[in-house]
GROMACS .gro file of C-alpha atoms in nm:
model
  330
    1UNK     CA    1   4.668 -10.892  11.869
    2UNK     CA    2   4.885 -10.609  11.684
    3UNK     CA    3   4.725 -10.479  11.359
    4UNK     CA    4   5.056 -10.506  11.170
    5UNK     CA    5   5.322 -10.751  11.155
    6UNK     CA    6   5.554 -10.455  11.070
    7UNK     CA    7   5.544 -10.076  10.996
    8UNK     CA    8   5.811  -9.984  10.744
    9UNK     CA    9   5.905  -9.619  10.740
   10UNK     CA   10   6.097  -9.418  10.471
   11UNK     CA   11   6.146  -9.234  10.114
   12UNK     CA   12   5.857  -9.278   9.924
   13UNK     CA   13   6.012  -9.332   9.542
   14UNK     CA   14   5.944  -9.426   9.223
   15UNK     CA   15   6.248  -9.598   9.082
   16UNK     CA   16   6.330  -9.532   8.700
   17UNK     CA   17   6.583  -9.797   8.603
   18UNK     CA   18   6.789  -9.817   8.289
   19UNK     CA   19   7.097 -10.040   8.175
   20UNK     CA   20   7.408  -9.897   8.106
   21UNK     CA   21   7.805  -9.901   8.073
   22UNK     CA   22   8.075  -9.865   8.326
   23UNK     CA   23   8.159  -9.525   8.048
   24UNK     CA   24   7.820  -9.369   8.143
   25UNK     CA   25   7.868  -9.345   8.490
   26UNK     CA   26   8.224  -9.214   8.461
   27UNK     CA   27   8.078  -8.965   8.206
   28UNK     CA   28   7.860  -8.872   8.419
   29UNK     CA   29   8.041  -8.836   8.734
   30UNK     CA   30   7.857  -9.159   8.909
   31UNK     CA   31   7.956  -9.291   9.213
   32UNK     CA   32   7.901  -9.699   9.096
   33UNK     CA   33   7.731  -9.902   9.369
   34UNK     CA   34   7.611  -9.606   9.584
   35UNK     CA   35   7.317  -9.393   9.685
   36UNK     CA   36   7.340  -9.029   9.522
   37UNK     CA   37   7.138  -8.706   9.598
   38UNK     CA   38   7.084  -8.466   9.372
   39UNK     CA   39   6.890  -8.201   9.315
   40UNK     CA   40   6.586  -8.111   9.057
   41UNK     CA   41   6.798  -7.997   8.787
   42UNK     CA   42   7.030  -8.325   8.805
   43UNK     CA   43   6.732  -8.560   8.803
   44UNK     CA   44   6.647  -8.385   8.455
   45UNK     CA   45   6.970  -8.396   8.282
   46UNK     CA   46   7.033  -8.769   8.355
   47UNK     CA   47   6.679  -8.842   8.264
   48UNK     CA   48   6.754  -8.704   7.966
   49UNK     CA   49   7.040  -8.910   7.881
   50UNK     CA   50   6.959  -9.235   8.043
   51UNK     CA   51   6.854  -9.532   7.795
   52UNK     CA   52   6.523  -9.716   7.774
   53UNK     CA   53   6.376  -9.709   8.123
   54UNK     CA   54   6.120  -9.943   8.326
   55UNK     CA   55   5.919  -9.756   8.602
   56UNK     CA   56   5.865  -9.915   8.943
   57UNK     CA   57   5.752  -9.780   9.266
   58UNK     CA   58   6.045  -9.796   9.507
   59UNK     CA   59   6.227  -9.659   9.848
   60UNK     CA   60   6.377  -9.900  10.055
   61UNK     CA   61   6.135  -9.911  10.328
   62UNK     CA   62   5.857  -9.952  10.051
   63UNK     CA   63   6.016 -10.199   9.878
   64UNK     CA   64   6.025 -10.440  10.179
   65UNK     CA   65   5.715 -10.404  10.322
   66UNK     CA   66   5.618 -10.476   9.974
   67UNK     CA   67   5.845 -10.766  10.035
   68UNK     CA   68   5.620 -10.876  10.360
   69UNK     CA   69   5.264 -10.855  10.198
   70UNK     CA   70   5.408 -11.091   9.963
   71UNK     CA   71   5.505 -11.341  10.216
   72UNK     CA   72   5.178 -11.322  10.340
   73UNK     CA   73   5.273 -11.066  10.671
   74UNK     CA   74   5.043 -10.773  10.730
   75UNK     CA   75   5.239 -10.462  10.676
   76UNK     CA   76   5.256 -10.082  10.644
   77UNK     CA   77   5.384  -9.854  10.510
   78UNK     CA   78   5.482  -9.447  10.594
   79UNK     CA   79   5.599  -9.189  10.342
   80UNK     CA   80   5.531  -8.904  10.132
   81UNK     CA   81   5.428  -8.842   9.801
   82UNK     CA   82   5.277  -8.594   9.632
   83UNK     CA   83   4.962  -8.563   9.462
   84UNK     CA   84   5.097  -8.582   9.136
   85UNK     CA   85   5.067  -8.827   8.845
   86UNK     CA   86   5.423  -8.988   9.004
   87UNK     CA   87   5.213  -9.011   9.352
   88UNK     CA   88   4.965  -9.162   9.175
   89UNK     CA   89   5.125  -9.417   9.037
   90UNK     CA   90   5.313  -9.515   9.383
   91UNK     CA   91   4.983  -9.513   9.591
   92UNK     CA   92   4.850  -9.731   9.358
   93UNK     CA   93   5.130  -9.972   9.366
   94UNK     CA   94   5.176 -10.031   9.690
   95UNK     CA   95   4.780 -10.051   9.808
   96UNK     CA   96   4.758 -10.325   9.499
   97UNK     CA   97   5.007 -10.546   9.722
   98UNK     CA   98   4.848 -10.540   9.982
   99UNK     CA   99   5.051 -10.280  10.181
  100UNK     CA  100   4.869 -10.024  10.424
  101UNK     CA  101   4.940  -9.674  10.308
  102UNK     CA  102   4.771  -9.413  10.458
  103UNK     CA  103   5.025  -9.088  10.483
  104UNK     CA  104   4.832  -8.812  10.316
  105UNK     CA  105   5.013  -8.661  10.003
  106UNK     CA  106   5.185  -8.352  10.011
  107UNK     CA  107   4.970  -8.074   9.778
  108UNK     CA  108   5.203  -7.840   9.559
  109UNK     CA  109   5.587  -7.884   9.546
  110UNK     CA  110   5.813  -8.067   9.542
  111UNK     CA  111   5.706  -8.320   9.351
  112UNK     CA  112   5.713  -8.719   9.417
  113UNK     CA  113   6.061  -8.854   9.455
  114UNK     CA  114   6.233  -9.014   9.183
  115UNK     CA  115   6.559  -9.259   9.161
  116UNK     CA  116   6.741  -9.276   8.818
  117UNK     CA  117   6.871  -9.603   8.845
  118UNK     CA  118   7.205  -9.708   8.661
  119UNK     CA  119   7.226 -10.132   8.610
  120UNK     CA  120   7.593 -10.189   8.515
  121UNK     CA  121   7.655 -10.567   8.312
  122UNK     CA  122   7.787 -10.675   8.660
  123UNK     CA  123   7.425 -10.671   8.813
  124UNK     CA  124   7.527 -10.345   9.002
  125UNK     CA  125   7.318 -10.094   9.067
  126UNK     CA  126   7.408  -9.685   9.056
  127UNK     CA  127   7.088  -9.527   9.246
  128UNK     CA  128   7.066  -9.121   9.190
  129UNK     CA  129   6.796  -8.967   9.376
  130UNK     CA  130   6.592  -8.686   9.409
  131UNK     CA  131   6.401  -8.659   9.717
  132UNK     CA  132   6.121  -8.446   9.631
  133UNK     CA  133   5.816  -8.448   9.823
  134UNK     CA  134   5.961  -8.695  10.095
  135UNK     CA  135   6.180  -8.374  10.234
  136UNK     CA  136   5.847  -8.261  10.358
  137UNK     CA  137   5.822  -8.603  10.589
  138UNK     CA  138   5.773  -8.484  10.912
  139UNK     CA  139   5.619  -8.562  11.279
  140UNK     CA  140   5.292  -8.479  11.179
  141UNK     CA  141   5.301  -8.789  10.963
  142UNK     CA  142   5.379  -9.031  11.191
  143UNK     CA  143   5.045  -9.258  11.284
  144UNK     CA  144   5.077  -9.333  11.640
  145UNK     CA  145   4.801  -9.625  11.670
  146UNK     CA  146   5.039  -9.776  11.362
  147UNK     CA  147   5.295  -9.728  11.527
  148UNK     CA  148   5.177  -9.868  11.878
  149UNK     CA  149   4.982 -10.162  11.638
  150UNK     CA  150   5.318 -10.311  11.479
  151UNK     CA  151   5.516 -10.569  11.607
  152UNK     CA  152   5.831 -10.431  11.447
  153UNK     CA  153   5.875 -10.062  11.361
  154UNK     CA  154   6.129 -10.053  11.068
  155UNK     CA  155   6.296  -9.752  10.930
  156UNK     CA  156   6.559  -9.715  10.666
  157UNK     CA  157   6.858  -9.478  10.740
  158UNK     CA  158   6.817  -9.291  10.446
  159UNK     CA  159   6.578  -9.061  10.628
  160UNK     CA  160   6.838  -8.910  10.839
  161UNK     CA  161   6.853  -8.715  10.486
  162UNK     CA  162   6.544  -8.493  10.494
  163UNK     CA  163   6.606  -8.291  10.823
  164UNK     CA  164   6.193  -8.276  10.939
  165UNK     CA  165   6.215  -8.677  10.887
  166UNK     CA  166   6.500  -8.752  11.146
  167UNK     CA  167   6.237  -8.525  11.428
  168UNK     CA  168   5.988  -8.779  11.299
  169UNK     CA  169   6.198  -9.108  11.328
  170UNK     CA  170   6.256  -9.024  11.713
  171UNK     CA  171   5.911  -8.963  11.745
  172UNK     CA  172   5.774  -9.315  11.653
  173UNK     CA  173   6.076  -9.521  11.834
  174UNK     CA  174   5.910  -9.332  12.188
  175UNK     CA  175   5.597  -9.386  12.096
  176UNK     CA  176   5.670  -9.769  11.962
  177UNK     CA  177   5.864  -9.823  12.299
  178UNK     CA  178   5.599  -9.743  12.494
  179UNK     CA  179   5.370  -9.958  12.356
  180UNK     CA  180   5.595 -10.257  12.390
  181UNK     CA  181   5.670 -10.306  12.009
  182UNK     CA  182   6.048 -10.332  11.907
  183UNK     CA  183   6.211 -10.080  11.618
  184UNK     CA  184   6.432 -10.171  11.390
  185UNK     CA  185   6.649  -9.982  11.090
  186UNK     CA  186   6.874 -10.076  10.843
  187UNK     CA  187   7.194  -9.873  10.761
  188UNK     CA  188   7.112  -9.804  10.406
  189UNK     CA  189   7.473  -9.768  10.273
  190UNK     CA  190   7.781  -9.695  10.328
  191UNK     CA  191   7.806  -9.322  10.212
  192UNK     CA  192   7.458  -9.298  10.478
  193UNK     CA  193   7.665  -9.417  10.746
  194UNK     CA  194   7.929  -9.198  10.643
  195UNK     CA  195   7.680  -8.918  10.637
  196UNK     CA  196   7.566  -9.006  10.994
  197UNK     CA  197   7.777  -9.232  11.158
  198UNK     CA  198   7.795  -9.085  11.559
  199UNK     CA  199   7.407  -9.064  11.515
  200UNK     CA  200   7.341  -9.395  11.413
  201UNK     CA  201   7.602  -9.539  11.650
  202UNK     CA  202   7.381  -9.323  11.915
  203UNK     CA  203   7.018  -9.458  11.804
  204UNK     CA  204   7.186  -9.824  11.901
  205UNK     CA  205   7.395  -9.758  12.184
  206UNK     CA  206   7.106  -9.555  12.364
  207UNK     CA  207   6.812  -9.799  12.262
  208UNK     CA  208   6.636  -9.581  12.053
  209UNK     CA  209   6.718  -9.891  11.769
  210UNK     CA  210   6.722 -10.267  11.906
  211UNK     CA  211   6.764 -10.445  11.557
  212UNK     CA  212   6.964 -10.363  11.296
  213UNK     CA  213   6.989 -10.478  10.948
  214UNK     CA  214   7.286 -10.392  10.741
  215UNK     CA  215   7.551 -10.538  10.462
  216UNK     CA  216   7.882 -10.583  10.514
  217UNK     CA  217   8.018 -10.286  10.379
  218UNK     CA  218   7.802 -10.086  10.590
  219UNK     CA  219   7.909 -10.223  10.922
  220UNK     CA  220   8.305 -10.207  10.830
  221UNK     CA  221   8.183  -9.804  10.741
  222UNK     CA  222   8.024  -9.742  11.074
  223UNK     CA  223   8.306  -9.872  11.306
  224UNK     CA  224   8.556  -9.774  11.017
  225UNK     CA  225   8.720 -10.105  10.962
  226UNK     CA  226   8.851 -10.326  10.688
  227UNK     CA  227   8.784 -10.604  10.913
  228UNK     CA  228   8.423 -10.802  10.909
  229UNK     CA  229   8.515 -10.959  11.214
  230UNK     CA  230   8.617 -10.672  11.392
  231UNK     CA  231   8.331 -10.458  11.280
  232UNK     CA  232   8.057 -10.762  11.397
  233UNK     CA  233   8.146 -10.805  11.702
  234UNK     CA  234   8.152 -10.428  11.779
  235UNK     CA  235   7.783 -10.449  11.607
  236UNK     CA  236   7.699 -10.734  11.869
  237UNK     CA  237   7.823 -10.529  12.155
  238UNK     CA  238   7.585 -10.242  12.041
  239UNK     CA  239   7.259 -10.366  11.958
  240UNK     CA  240   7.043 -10.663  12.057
  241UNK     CA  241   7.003 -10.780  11.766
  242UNK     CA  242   7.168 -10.767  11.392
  243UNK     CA  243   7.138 -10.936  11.049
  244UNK     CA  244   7.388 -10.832  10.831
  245UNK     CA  245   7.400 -10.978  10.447
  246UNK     CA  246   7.753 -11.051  10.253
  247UNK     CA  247   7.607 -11.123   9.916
  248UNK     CA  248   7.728 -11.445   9.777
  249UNK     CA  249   7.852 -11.568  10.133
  250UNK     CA  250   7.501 -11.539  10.234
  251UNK     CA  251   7.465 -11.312  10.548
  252UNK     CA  252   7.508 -11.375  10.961
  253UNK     CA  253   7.336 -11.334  11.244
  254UNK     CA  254   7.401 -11.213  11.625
  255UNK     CA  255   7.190 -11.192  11.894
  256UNK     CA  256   7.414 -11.175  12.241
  257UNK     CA  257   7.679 -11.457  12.243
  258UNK     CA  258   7.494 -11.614  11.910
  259UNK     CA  259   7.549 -11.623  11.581
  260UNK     CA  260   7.402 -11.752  11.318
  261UNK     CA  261   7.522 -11.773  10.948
  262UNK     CA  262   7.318 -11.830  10.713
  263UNK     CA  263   7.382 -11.942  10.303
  264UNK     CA  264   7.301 -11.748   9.987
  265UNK     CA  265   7.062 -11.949   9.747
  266UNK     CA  266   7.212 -12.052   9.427
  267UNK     CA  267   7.045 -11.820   9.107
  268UNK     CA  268   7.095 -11.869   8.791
  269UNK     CA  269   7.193 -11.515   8.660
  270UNK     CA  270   7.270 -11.181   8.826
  271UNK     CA  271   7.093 -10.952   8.664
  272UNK     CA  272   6.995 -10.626   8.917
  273UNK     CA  273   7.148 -10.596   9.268
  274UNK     CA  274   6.817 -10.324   9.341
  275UNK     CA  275   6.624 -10.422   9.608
  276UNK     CA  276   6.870 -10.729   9.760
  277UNK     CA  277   6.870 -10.579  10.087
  278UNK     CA  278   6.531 -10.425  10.133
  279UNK     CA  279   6.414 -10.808  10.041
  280UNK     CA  280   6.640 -10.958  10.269
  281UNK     CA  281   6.481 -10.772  10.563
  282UNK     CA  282   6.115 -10.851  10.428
  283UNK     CA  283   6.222 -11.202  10.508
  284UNK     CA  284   6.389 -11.133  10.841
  285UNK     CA  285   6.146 -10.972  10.955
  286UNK     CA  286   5.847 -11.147  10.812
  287UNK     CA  287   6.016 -11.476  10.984
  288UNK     CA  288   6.098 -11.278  11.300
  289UNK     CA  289   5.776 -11.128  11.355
  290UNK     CA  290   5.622 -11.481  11.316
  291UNK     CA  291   5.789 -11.628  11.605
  292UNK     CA  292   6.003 -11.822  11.371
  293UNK     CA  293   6.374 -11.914  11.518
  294UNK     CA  294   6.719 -11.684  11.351
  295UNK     CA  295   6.808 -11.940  11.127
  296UNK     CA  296   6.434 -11.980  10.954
  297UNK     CA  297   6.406 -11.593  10.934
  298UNK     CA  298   6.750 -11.544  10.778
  299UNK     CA  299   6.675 -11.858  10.529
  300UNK     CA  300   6.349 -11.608  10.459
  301UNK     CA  301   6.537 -11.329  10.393
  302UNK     CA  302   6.793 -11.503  10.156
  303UNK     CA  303   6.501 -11.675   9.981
  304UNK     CA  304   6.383 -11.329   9.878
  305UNK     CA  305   6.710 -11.137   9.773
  306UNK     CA  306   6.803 -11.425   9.558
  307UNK     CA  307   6.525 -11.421   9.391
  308UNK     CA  308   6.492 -11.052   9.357
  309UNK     CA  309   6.853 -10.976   9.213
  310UNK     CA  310   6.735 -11.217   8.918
  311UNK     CA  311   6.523 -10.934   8.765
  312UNK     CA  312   6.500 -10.597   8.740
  313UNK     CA  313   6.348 -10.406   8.938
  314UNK     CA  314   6.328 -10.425   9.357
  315UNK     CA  315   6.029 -10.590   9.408
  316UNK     CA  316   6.033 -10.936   9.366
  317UNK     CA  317   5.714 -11.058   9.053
  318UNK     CA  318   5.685 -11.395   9.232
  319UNK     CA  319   5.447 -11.463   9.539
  320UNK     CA  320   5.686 -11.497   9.822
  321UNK     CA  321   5.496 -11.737  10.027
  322UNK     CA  322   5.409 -11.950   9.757
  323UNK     CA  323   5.849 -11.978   9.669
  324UNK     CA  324   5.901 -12.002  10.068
  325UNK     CA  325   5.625 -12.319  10.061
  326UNK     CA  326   5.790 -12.476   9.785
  327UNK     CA  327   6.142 -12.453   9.933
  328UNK     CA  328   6.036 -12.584  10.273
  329UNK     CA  329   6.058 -12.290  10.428
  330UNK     CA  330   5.715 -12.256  10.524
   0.00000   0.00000   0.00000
């Protein structure tokens, strides 16, 4: 039997999250609803003028196998902090929900990563990062009886960021292969697949990637489309297998000449978008990795993000399994 239901692989980040107006992020020249590097100097002259601000451990990779472990899955986790206080706090996190984190911390600079985290009134989320220690990810970190032990390999796109990390990522999906496991990534967002779109249209068209888990925006970005239709069925061509999530219409399927759509669950009040997708793929994949048919695992993954966009904060404060029991999905 494989030690892990799923290795997750990516930034490792502690998430600083504030509420503010659509004003402050003109002000401050940020790009609403995206993903935004910047540099040391940046990260300390936003945190300077963001509001009140809740601290939460983070990355999207963390974030669902954080989602997992609460579902009950056994999962791990890969990244890189550094031993500092911000290290600290993230190691501690993530080892308290059950995750498996092992990577050793990076001594000295740069520091841990950090995301300054903008929440809008419309639930939307304006992530500015500063990558930190994870820049120093790199194929030394990579665990190959983790990697070999995992039914599912999952990486998040954002790592074709730090240059050492993209070495590593190639790495692991050989090594995975070989051992029989499957890998899988999500796209990230759309101003990643901007970033890297012939690469990631590579990683699936030459098997490095067979599942893919994405949002709607993200697909229409990689085949550069306005069309959903057009852009899944070009995803369907490319990979074996894809979820991709639509927010309110709830997310589809494909798997050959499949598909499955799936609905969102009704919440009462949008309140942070952080974390929707990175939830939605703990479900997938917790469901997928359990034998469980498309339909069941997508149910899974919309269970989580709905709950998870009703607070703030990505990961969700309620025990997964114990929601998933109670709506019959488990």
């Amino acid at each position: 039997m494989p030690d892990y239901d799923v290795l997750c692989i990516g930034n490792a980040i502690v998430d600083i999250i504030a509420q503010s107006d659509e004003s402050f992020l003109t002000e401050n020249g940020i790009i609403k609803g995206a993903m935004n590097l910047i540099d040391a100097e940046r990260a300390e002259q936003l945190y300077a003028r963001m509001g009140p601000a809740v601290e939460a451990s983070g990355g999207s990779a963390g974030n669902t196998a954080a989602g997992i472990a609460s579902f009950g899955g056994r999962a791990a986790f890969s990244g890189k902090v550094a031993d500092d206080h911000l290290g600290g706090i993230y190691a501690h996190d993530i080892h308290a929900l059950g995750v498996a984190f092992d990577t050793a911390p990076l001594a000295g600079t740069p520091p841990t990563a950090r995301c300054m985290i903008f929440v809008t009134p419309d639930g939307e989320r304006s992530m500015n990062t500063y990558l930190g220690a994870c820049v120093e990810f790199g194929p030394e970190d990579i665990e190959p009886e983790k990697l070999s032990g995992s039914k599912v390999v999952y990486f998040e796109g954002y790592l074709w960021d730090p240059p050492r990390a993209k070495e590593a990522m190639r790495e692991a999906a050989r090594i995975a292969h070989e051992a029989g496991r499957e890998v899988a990534m999500t796209l990230s967002d759309s101003f990643c697949v901007d970033r890297y779109r012939d690469e990631f249209l590579e990683l699936m068209r030459g098997g490095t990637v067979d599942i893919v888990l994405a949002n709607d925006h993200e697909i229409k970005a990689l085949y550069q489309t306005s069309s959903f239709d057009t852009a899944l069925e070009a995803l369907r061509r490319d990979c074996r297998l894809a979820a991709v999530t639509r927010s309110e219409q709830g997310s589809v399927i494909v798997r050959g000449d499949e598909t499955v759509k799936i609905d969102a669950i009704a919440i009462r009040e949008l309140v942070d978008t952080t974390g929707a997708g990175d939830l939605y793929a703990a479900g997938f994949l917790f469901g997928y990795t359990q034998g469980r048919s498309l339909e069941d695992s997508g149910r899974l993954g919309s269970l989580a993000a709905g709950l998870v966009i009703q607070q703030v904060g990505p990961r969700p404060r309620q025990n997964l399994r114990e929601e998933a029991e109670q709506a019959g999905l488990l």
